[in-house]
Amino acid sequence: MSPGCKRKGHRQLLMSWRLSQLPKGGLHLSINCEWTIDSTRDLFGVSMIIPLLSHHVKALGASPTVAGIVGSTYGVLQLFSSTIVGSWSDVVGRRQSLLTCLLLSALGYSLLGMSTTIALFVLSRIPVGLFKHSLSICRALLSDLASEAERPLVMGHFNAASSVGFILGPMVGGYLTEHEGGFYTSAFVCAAIFLTNAGLVWMLPWRDILLHCNGTGKSVSNGSSANSHAPSHRDPTLEVQSKQAGDGRWWHDASSLQPAWRQLSSVGSRIRMVASSDMWDLFLVRLLMAVAIMLYYSNFSLAMEERFSLKPKTTGYLISYSSTLGALAGFLVGPVTKLYGNNMAALLLHSTLLTCLLIFIYAAAPSVWQVLLTSTFFAISTTIGRTCITDLELQRGGVRASGTLIGAGQSVTAVGRVLAPLLSGVTQEFSPCGPPSLGVLLALAAVGVLLVRIPKWNKKSTKLE
C-alpha cells in the first residue's frame, strides 16, 4: 500500500473516531437552537429601530420627499445585494460571510447611533443595506445541516423565533424613545446585539459541524437525505451547472484565501446558474404572493378606521394578535408537512388558495369580526406558504447553491417591497378596499401558475426517478 493511501486511511479512521465521540443528535439540536436564538436577537434589535427611523430623519430636518428617498435607500441596496451576498456565502463559506455581515451591520447601526446630520444618516444605511443578510445566511446554513425531510420543521421553528423578536423589539424601542436620546440608545443597543452574535458565531465549533455533516451522509451536491420519500422537483440543469461552478467546499474557509477575482468569478457563475435555470415559476409565485400580502397590510390601519371606525389603539391590538399567531404558526409547519407526506408543492398550492380566499373575505368583510377571523387564519397560511416556497426553491436548486437561491428569493421579495407601496397608493384612490382587492387578483394569478406548473414538476420528478 502506498504512503498516500495509508495517510488517507488514517484520516478516515480519525474522522470516524471523532464522529463517534459526538452525541447522537445533540450537535444538530444545539446548532439549530443557536441559530434560532441568534435570529430572535437579530430581529429584536432591528425591530427596535425600524419604527423610529422616519421620526428621526424628520427630526434631522428632512422634508417628506427627502425622507422618502432616504428611506428607500435600504430597500434598493437590499434588492441588488441579497443575491450577491448569498452567492458569496456559497463561495467563501458560511462562517466568514456571516461574520462579515454581522460586523458590518454592527458598524452601520453604530454610525446610526451617531447620526446627527442627514448625510451621516444616509452613510449609516449603506453598510446595513449591503450586508444585513445574516438571517438569509443562517437559513442557508440550516438547510445545509438539515435533511430534506426535516428542513420544513427546522425552517418553521427558525421563522417562529424570528417573529418573536419582531414582536418584542418595537415595545422596547418605544420605551427607550420616551427618554432623552432614546433613538441613539436604541441604535447602540442594536449594534451591541450584532456584535454579540458575531462573537457567538466565532466561538461555534465549526470543525465539529463539518464532521457532523459528513457523518450524517449529507450530499454536498444536492443536500437531500437518502431516506427522504418526498417527490423531488430538482432542476437537473441547475444541478449540473452547480457542480461546474465550484468544488462545493462551502464549509471550509480555505476558499476565502482565493484572490478576489476568483471569488467574484465564482459568485457570477452561481448567479448566472440560477438566472438560466427553469425556476422562473417559483420566483414568479414568490413575487405575486409577496405583493399580495403587502397589499393586505399596506393600508390596514387606515382601512379599519374608514370602514369600521376602529381606533388606532384597537387596530394595534389586532395587528399584534395576528403577528403573535404568525410566530406560533411556525411550529405548525412540521406537523402539517408530515400530514401532506412532504409534498411541498401540494401544500404550497393549498396555502396559496387559502391566502387568496382570506384576502377576498377581508376585502368584502361587512364587520370587524370577519376581519378578526381572516387575521387568525391569514397569519397561519402565509407562514406556511413562505416556508413552502423556500423549501421548494432549495429542492429544485440543491443545497450546493442554497445561499444563492435564498438570496435570489430575498431579492424577488425586495422587488415586491418597491412595487407594493406604489400599487397601494394608486388603488386607494378608488376605494379603501382597493389594495386587498388587487391582492386577490395577484394571488389568483399565483394559483393559476401553480396549477399549470405543478403537473410539469411531477413529470420531471418521475423521469428523474
Coordinates of C-alpha atoms in Angstrom, one line a residue:
M1 CA 0.0 0.0 0.0
S2 CA 1.3 3.4 -0.9
P3 CA 2.1 6.1 1.8
G4 CA -0.6 8.3 0.3
C5 CA -3.3 5.6 0.8
K6 CA -2.1 4.9 4.3
R7 CA -2.4 8.6 5.2
K8 CA -5.9 8.7 3.7
G9 CA -6.9 5.6 5.7
H10 CA -5.5 7.2 8.9
R11 CA -7.5 10.4 8.3
Q12 CA -10.7 8.4 7.7
L13 CA -10.1 6.4 10.8
L14 CA -9.5 9.6 12.8
M15 CA -12.7 11.2 11.4
S16 CA -14.7 8.1 12.3
W17 CA -13.4 8.1 15.8
R18 CA -14.2 11.8 16.3
L19 CA -17.7 11.3 14.9
S20 CA -18.2 8.5 17.4
Q21 CA -17.5 11.0 20.2
L22 CA -20.3 13.3 19.2
P23 CA -23.6 12.9 20.9
K24 CA -26.3 11.4 18.7
G25 CA -28.4 14.4 17.5
G26 CA -27.0 16.6 20.2
L27 CA -24.8 18.7 18.0
H28 CA -27.6 19.1 15.4
L29 CA -30.1 20.2 18.1
S30 CA -27.6 22.6 19.7
I31 CA -26.7 24.3 16.4
N32 CA -30.4 24.7 15.4
C33 CA -31.1 26.2 18.9
E34 CA -28.1 28.6 18.5
W35 CA -29.3 29.9 15.1
T36 CA -32.8 30.2 16.4
I37 CA -31.7 32.3 19.3
D38 CA -29.5 34.4 17.1
S39 CA -32.4 35.1 14.7
T40 CA -34.5 36.2 17.7
R41 CA -31.8 38.7 18.8
D42 CA -31.2 39.8 15.3
L43 CA -34.8 40.9 14.6
F44 CA -35.3 42.1 18.1
G45 CA -32.5 44.6 17.6
V46 CA -33.7 45.6 14.1
S47 CA -37.3 46.0 15.1
M48 CA -36.3 48.4 17.8
I49 CA -35.0 50.8 15.1
I50 CA -37.4 50.4 12.2
P51 CA -40.5 52.2 13.7
L52 CA -38.2 55.1 14.8
L53 CA -36.3 55.8 11.6
S54 CA -38.9 58.1 9.9
H55 CA -39.3 60.2 13.1
H56 CA -35.5 60.5 13.4
V57 CA -34.9 61.6 9.8
K58 CA -37.7 64.2 10.1
A59 CA -36.2 65.4 13.4
L60 CA -32.9 66.0 11.5
G61 CA -34.7 68.5 9.2
A62 CA -35.5 66.4 6.2
S63 CA -38.6 67.2 4.1
P64 CA -41.1 64.4 3.4
T65 CA -39.7 63.9 -0.1
V66 CA -36.1 63.7 1.2
A67 CA -37.3 61.4 4.0
G68 CA -38.9 59.1 1.4
I69 CA -35.8 59.0 -0.8
V70 CA -33.6 58.3 2.2
G71 CA -36.0 55.6 3.4
S72 CA -35.9 53.8 0.1
T73 CA -32.0 53.6 0.2
Y74 CA -32.1 50.4 2.3
G75 CA -34.6 48.6 0.1
V76 CA -32.8 49.4 -3.1
L77 CA -29.4 48.2 -1.7
Q78 CA -31.1 45.0 -0.4
L79 CA -32.6 44.4 -3.8
F80 CA -29.2 44.2 -5.5
S81 CA -27.1 42.8 -2.7
S82 CA -29.2 39.9 -1.5
T83 CA -28.4 37.5 -4.3
I84 CA -24.7 38.6 -4.4
V85 CA -24.1 38.1 -0.7
G86 CA -26.0 34.8 -0.7
S87 CA -23.9 33.6 -3.6
W88 CA -20.7 34.8 -1.9
S89 CA -21.6 32.7 1.2
D90 CA -21.6 29.7 -1.1
V91 CA -18.1 30.5 -2.3
V92 CA -16.2 31.6 0.8
G93 CA -18.2 29.6 3.4
R94 CA -21.0 30.4 5.9
R95 CA -18.7 31.3 8.8
Q96 CA -16.7 34.1 7.1
S97 CA -19.7 35.5 5.3
L98 CA -21.8 35.5 8.4
L99 CA -19.1 37.2 10.5
T100 CA -18.6 39.8 7.8
C101 CA -22.3 40.6 7.6
L102 CA -22.7 40.8 11.4
L103 CA -19.7 43.1 11.9
L104 CA -20.5 45.5 9.1
S105 CA -24.2 45.6 10.2
A106 CA -22.9 46.5 13.7
L107 CA -20.8 49.2 12.1
G108 CA -23.9 50.6 10.3
Y109 CA -26.0 50.7 13.4
S110 CA -23.1 52.3 15.4
L111 CA -23.0 55.1 12.7
L112 CA -26.8 55.4 13.0
G113 CA -26.3 56.0 16.8
M114 CA -24.0 58.9 15.9
S115 CA -26.2 60.3 13.1
T116 CA -26.7 64.0 13.9
T117 CA -27.0 65.0 10.2
I118 CA -28.8 63.7 7.2
A119 CA -25.6 62.9 5.4
L120 CA -24.4 60.7 8.3
F121 CA -27.8 59.0 8.5
V122 CA -27.6 58.1 4.8
L123 CA -24.0 56.8 5.3
S124 CA -25.1 54.6 8.2
R125 CA -27.8 52.9 6.0
I126 CA -25.2 51.9 3.3
P127 CA -23.4 49.1 5.2
V128 CA -26.7 47.9 6.6
G129 CA -28.4 47.8 3.2
L130 CA -25.4 46.0 1.7
F131 CA -24.7 43.4 4.4
K132 CA -27.8 43.0 6.5
H133 CA -28.2 39.4 5.3
S134 CA -27.4 37.4 8.4
L135 CA -30.8 35.8 8.6
S136 CA -30.6 34.6 4.9
I137 CA -27.1 33.1 5.6
C138 CA -28.5 31.4 8.8
R139 CA -31.3 29.9 6.7
A140 CA -28.8 28.6 4.1
L141 CA -26.7 27.1 6.9
L142 CA -29.7 25.4 8.4
S143 CA -30.6 24.0 5.0
D144 CA -27.0 22.6 4.8
L145 CA -27.4 20.9 8.2
A146 CA -31.0 19.6 8.0
S147 CA -32.1 16.7 5.8
E148 CA -34.7 17.3 3.1
A149 CA -37.4 15.6 5.2
E150 CA -36.7 17.7 8.4
R151 CA -35.9 21.0 6.7
P152 CA -39.5 22.4 6.8
L153 CA -39.7 21.7 10.5
V154 CA -36.3 23.4 11.2
M155 CA -37.2 26.4 9.0
G156 CA -40.6 26.7 10.7
H157 CA -39.0 26.9 14.1
F158 CA -36.5 29.4 12.8
N159 CA -39.2 31.7 11.3
A160 CA -41.2 31.4 14.6
A161 CA -38.3 32.6 16.7
S162 CA -37.6 35.4 14.2
S163 CA -41.2 36.6 14.6
V164 CA -40.9 36.6 18.4
G165 CA -38.0 39.0 18.1
F166 CA -40.0 41.3 15.8
I167 CA -42.9 41.4 18.3
L168 CA -40.8 42.3 21.3
G169 CA -38.5 44.8 19.6
P170 CA -40.9 47.7 18.9
M171 CA -42.1 47.7 22.5
V172 CA -38.5 48.0 23.9
G173 CA -37.6 50.6 21.2
G174 CA -40.8 52.7 22.1
Y175 CA -39.9 52.5 25.8
L176 CA -36.3 53.7 25.2
T177 CA -37.5 56.5 22.9
E178 CA -39.5 58.1 25.7
H179 CA -36.2 59.0 27.4
E180 CA -33.8 61.7 26.2
G181 CA -31.6 60.4 23.5
G182 CA -33.7 57.2 23.2
F183 CA -33.1 56.8 19.5
Y184 CA -29.4 56.8 19.8
T185 CA -29.5 54.4 22.8
S186 CA -31.7 52.0 20.7
A187 CA -29.2 52.2 17.8
F188 CA -26.2 51.4 20.0
V189 CA -28.1 48.5 21.7
C190 CA -28.9 47.1 18.2
A191 CA -25.2 47.4 17.3
A192 CA -24.2 45.6 20.5
I193 CA -26.6 42.8 19.7
F194 CA -25.0 42.3 16.3
L195 CA -21.5 42.3 17.9
T196 CA -22.7 39.7 20.4
N197 CA -24.0 37.5 17.7
A198 CA -20.7 37.8 15.8
G199 CA -18.8 36.7 18.9
L200 CA -21.1 33.7 19.3
V201 CA -20.6 32.7 15.7
W202 CA -16.9 33.0 16.1
M203 CA -17.0 30.6 19.1
L204 CA -19.1 27.9 17.4
P205 CA -17.4 24.5 16.9
W206 CA -17.3 24.8 13.1
R207 CA -14.9 21.8 12.7
D208 CA -17.4 19.6 14.6
I209 CA -20.2 20.9 12.4
L210 CA -18.3 19.8 9.4
L211 CA -17.7 16.4 10.9
H212 CA -21.4 16.1 11.8
C213 CA -22.4 17.0 8.2
N214 CA -20.0 14.4 6.8
G215 CA -21.1 11.8 9.3
T216 CA -24.8 12.1 8.5
G217 CA -24.2 11.4 4.9
K218 CA -25.3 14.8 3.6
S219 CA -24.6 15.2 -0.1
V220 CA -22.9 18.4 -1.0
S221 CA -24.3 18.3 -4.4
N222 CA -28.0 18.1 -3.6
G223 CA -28.4 18.2 0.2
S224 CA -31.0 15.6 0.2
S225 CA -31.4 12.8 2.7
A226 CA -31.2 9.3 1.4
N227 CA -34.3 8.2 3.2
S228 CA -36.5 11.1 2.1
H229 CA -39.6 10.0 0.2
A230 CA -40.8 13.4 -0.9
P231 CA -41.2 13.9 -4.6
S232 CA -38.1 15.6 -6.0
H233 CA -38.5 18.6 -8.3
R234 CA -34.8 19.4 -8.7
D235 CA -33.8 21.1 -11.9
P236 CA -31.2 18.8 -13.4
T237 CA -29.7 21.6 -15.5
L238 CA -29.1 23.7 -12.4
E239 CA -27.6 20.7 -10.7
V240 CA -25.0 20.1 -13.4
Q241 CA -24.2 23.8 -13.6
S242 CA -23.8 23.9 -9.8
K243 CA -21.2 21.1 -9.9
Q244 CA -19.3 23.1 -12.5
A245 CA -19.5 26.4 -10.6
G246 CA -17.2 25.3 -7.8
D247 CA -16.0 22.4 -5.7
G248 CA -18.8 22.9 -3.2
R249 CA -16.5 23.2 -0.2
W250 CA -18.8 25.8 1.5
W251 CA -17.9 24.5 5.0
H252 CA -14.2 25.3 4.7
D253 CA -12.6 28.8 5.0
A254 CA -9.8 27.9 2.7
S255 CA -11.7 29.3 -0.3
S256 CA -11.7 32.7 1.4
L257 CA -8.0 32.8 0.7
Q258 CA -8.6 32.8 -3.0
P259 CA -7.9 36.1 -4.9
A260 CA -10.8 38.5 -5.1
W261 CA -11.2 38.0 -8.8
R262 CA -11.6 34.2 -8.3
Q263 CA -14.3 34.8 -5.7
L264 CA -16.1 37.3 -8.0
S265 CA -15.9 34.8 -10.9
S266 CA -17.5 32.1 -8.7
V267 CA -20.2 34.4 -7.5
G268 CA -21.0 35.5 -11.1
S269 CA -21.1 31.8 -12.2
R270 CA -23.6 30.9 -9.5
I271 CA -25.9 33.9 -10.2
R272 CA -25.9 33.0 -13.9
M273 CA -26.6 29.4 -12.9
V274 CA -29.8 30.5 -11.1
A275 CA -30.8 33.0 -13.7
S276 CA -30.6 30.5 -16.5
S277 CA -32.4 27.7 -14.6
D278 CA -36.0 26.7 -15.0
M279 CA -37.1 28.2 -11.7
W280 CA -38.9 31.3 -13.1
D281 CA -42.2 29.8 -12.0
L282 CA -41.3 29.6 -8.3
F283 CA -39.8 33.2 -8.3
L284 CA -42.9 34.5 -10.0
V285 CA -45.2 32.8 -7.4
R286 CA -43.0 34.3 -4.7
L287 CA -43.3 37.8 -6.2
L288 CA -47.1 37.6 -6.8
M289 CA -47.7 36.4 -3.2
A290 CA -45.3 38.9 -1.7
V291 CA -47.0 41.8 -3.3
A292 CA -50.5 40.4 -2.5
I293 CA -49.6 40.0 1.2
M294 CA -48.0 43.5 1.4
L295 CA -51.1 45.0 -0.2
Y296 CA -53.2 43.3 2.5
Y297 CA -51.2 45.1 5.2
S298 CA -50.4 48.3 3.3
N299 CA -53.4 50.4 4.4
F300 CA -54.7 48.1 7.2
S301 CA -54.9 50.8 9.9
L302 CA -56.4 53.4 7.6
A303 CA -59.0 50.9 6.2
M304 CA -60.0 49.8 9.7
E305 CA -60.6 53.5 10.6
E306 CA -62.6 54.3 7.5
R307 CA -64.6 51.1 7.1
F308 CA -65.3 50.3 10.8
S309 CA -64.4 53.5 12.7
L310 CA -61.8 51.4 14.6
K311 CA -59.4 53.4 16.8
P312 CA -55.7 53.1 16.1
K313 CA -55.1 51.5 19.5
T314 CA -57.6 48.7 18.8
T315 CA -56.1 48.2 15.3
G316 CA -52.7 47.9 17.0
Y317 CA -54.0 45.1 19.2
L318 CA -55.4 43.4 16.1
I319 CA -52.0 43.6 14.4
S320 CA -50.2 42.3 17.4
Y321 CA -52.7 39.4 17.7
S322 CA -52.0 38.5 14.1
S323 CA -48.2 38.7 14.5
T324 CA -48.3 36.5 17.6
L325 CA -50.3 33.9 15.7
G326 CA -47.8 34.1 12.8
A327 CA -45.0 33.3 15.2
L328 CA -46.8 30.4 16.7
A329 CA -47.7 29.1 13.2
G330 CA -44.1 28.4 12.6
F331 CA -44.4 25.4 15.0
L332 CA -47.3 24.0 12.8
V333 CA -45.2 23.7 9.7
G334 CA -43.6 20.4 10.7
P335 CA -46.9 18.6 11.6
V336 CA -48.7 20.0 8.5
T337 CA -45.8 18.9 6.3
K338 CA -46.0 15.3 7.7
L339 CA -49.7 15.4 7.1
Y340 CA -49.1 16.1 3.4
G341 CA -46.4 13.4 3.2
N342 CA -43.7 16.0 2.5
N343 CA -45.4 17.0 -0.7
M344 CA -44.5 20.7 -0.6
A345 CA -45.9 21.5 -4.0
A346 CA -49.5 20.5 -2.9
L347 CA -49.1 22.2 0.4
L348 CA -48.0 25.4 -1.4
L349 CA -51.0 25.3 -3.7
H350 CA -53.4 24.8 -0.9
S351 CA -51.9 27.5 1.3
T352 CA -51.9 30.0 -1.6
L353 CA -55.6 29.2 -2.3
L354 CA -56.4 29.8 1.4
T355 CA -54.5 33.0 1.4
C356 CA -56.3 34.2 -1.7
L357 CA -59.7 33.3 -0.1
L358 CA -58.8 35.1 3.2
I359 CA -57.8 38.3 1.3
F360 CA -61.1 38.2 -0.5
I361 CA -63.1 37.8 2.7
Y362 CA -61.2 40.7 4.3
A363 CA -61.8 43.0 1.3
A364 CA -65.6 42.2 1.4
A365 CA -65.9 42.0 5.2
P366 CA -69.1 43.8 6.4
S367 CA -68.0 43.7 10.1
V368 CA -64.8 43.8 12.2
W369 CA -65.4 40.2 13.4
Q370 CA -64.9 38.8 10.0
V371 CA -61.6 40.8 9.8
L372 CA -60.6 39.2 13.1
L373 CA -61.4 35.8 11.6
T374 CA -59.4 36.4 8.5
S375 CA -56.4 37.7 10.5
T376 CA -56.4 34.5 12.5
F377 CA -56.0 32.2 9.6
F378 CA -54.1 34.6 7.4
A379 CA -51.1 34.6 9.7
I380 CA -51.1 30.7 9.6
S381 CA -51.5 30.4 5.8
T382 CA -48.8 33.0 5.0
T383 CA -46.3 31.5 7.4
I384 CA -46.8 28.0 5.9
G385 CA -46.7 29.4 2.3
R386 CA -43.3 31.2 2.9
T387 CA -41.8 28.1 4.3
C388 CA -43.1 26.0 1.4
I389 CA -41.7 28.4 -1.3
T390 CA -38.3 28.4 0.3
D391 CA -38.2 24.7 0.6
L392 CA -39.2 24.1 -3.0
E393 CA -36.5 26.5 -4.2
L394 CA -33.9 24.5 -2.2
Q395 CA -35.3 21.2 -3.6
R396 CA -35.1 22.5 -7.2
G397 CA -31.7 24.1 -6.8
G398 CA -29.9 21.8 -4.3
V399 CA -28.0 22.7 -1.1
R400 CA -24.8 23.4 -3.0
A401 CA -26.4 26.7 -4.1
S402 CA -28.6 27.3 -1.1
G403 CA -27.1 30.7 -0.3
T404 CA -27.6 31.9 -3.9
L405 CA -31.2 30.6 -4.0
I406 CA -32.2 32.1 -0.7
G407 CA -30.5 35.4 -1.7
A408 CA -32.3 35.4 -5.0
G409 CA -35.6 34.8 -3.2
Q410 CA -34.9 37.8 -0.9
S411 CA -34.2 40.0 -4.0
V412 CA -37.5 39.0 -5.5
T413 CA -39.3 39.9 -2.2
A414 CA -37.4 43.2 -2.3
V415 CA -38.9 43.9 -5.7
G416 CA -42.3 43.4 -4.1
R417 CA -41.5 45.9 -1.4
V418 CA -40.8 48.5 -4.1
L419 CA -44.0 47.7 -6.1
A420 CA -46.4 47.3 -3.2
P421 CA -46.5 50.9 -1.9
L422 CA -46.9 52.3 -5.5
L423 CA -49.8 49.9 -6.3
S424 CA -51.4 50.5 -2.9
G425 CA -51.4 54.3 -3.4
V426 CA -53.0 54.0 -6.9
T427 CA -55.7 51.6 -5.8
Q428 CA -56.5 53.6 -2.6
E429 CA -57.6 56.5 -4.9
F430 CA -60.7 54.4 -5.8
S431 CA -61.5 52.7 -2.5
P432 CA -60.1 51.7 0.9
C433 CA -60.7 48.1 -0.3
G434 CA -58.6 48.7 -3.4
P435 CA -55.3 47.3 -2.2
P436 CA -56.7 44.0 -0.9
S437 CA -58.9 43.6 -4.0
L438 CA -55.8 43.9 -6.2
G439 CA -54.1 41.4 -3.8
V440 CA -56.9 38.9 -4.6
L441 CA -56.2 39.1 -8.3
L442 CA -52.4 38.7 -7.8
A443 CA -53.0 35.7 -5.5
L444 CA -55.3 34.2 -8.1
A445 CA -52.6 34.6 -10.7
A446 CA -50.2 32.7 -8.4
V447 CA -52.7 29.9 -8.0
G448 CA -53.0 29.7 -11.8
V449 CA -49.2 29.5 -12.2
L450 CA -49.1 26.7 -9.7
L451 CA -52.0 24.7 -11.3
V452 CA -50.2 24.9 -14.7
R453 CA -46.6 24.2 -13.4
I454 CA -47.1 21.5 -10.7
P455 CA -48.0 18.7 -13.2
K456 CA -44.8 19.6 -15.1
W457 CA -42.8 19.4 -11.9
N458 CA -44.3 15.9 -11.2
K459 CA -43.4 14.7 -14.7
K460 CA -39.8 15.9 -14.3
S461 CA -39.5 14.1 -10.9
T462 CA -41.0 10.9 -12.5
K463 CA -38.4 11.0 -15.3
L464 CA -35.6 11.5 -12.8
E465 CA -36.7 8.5 -10.8

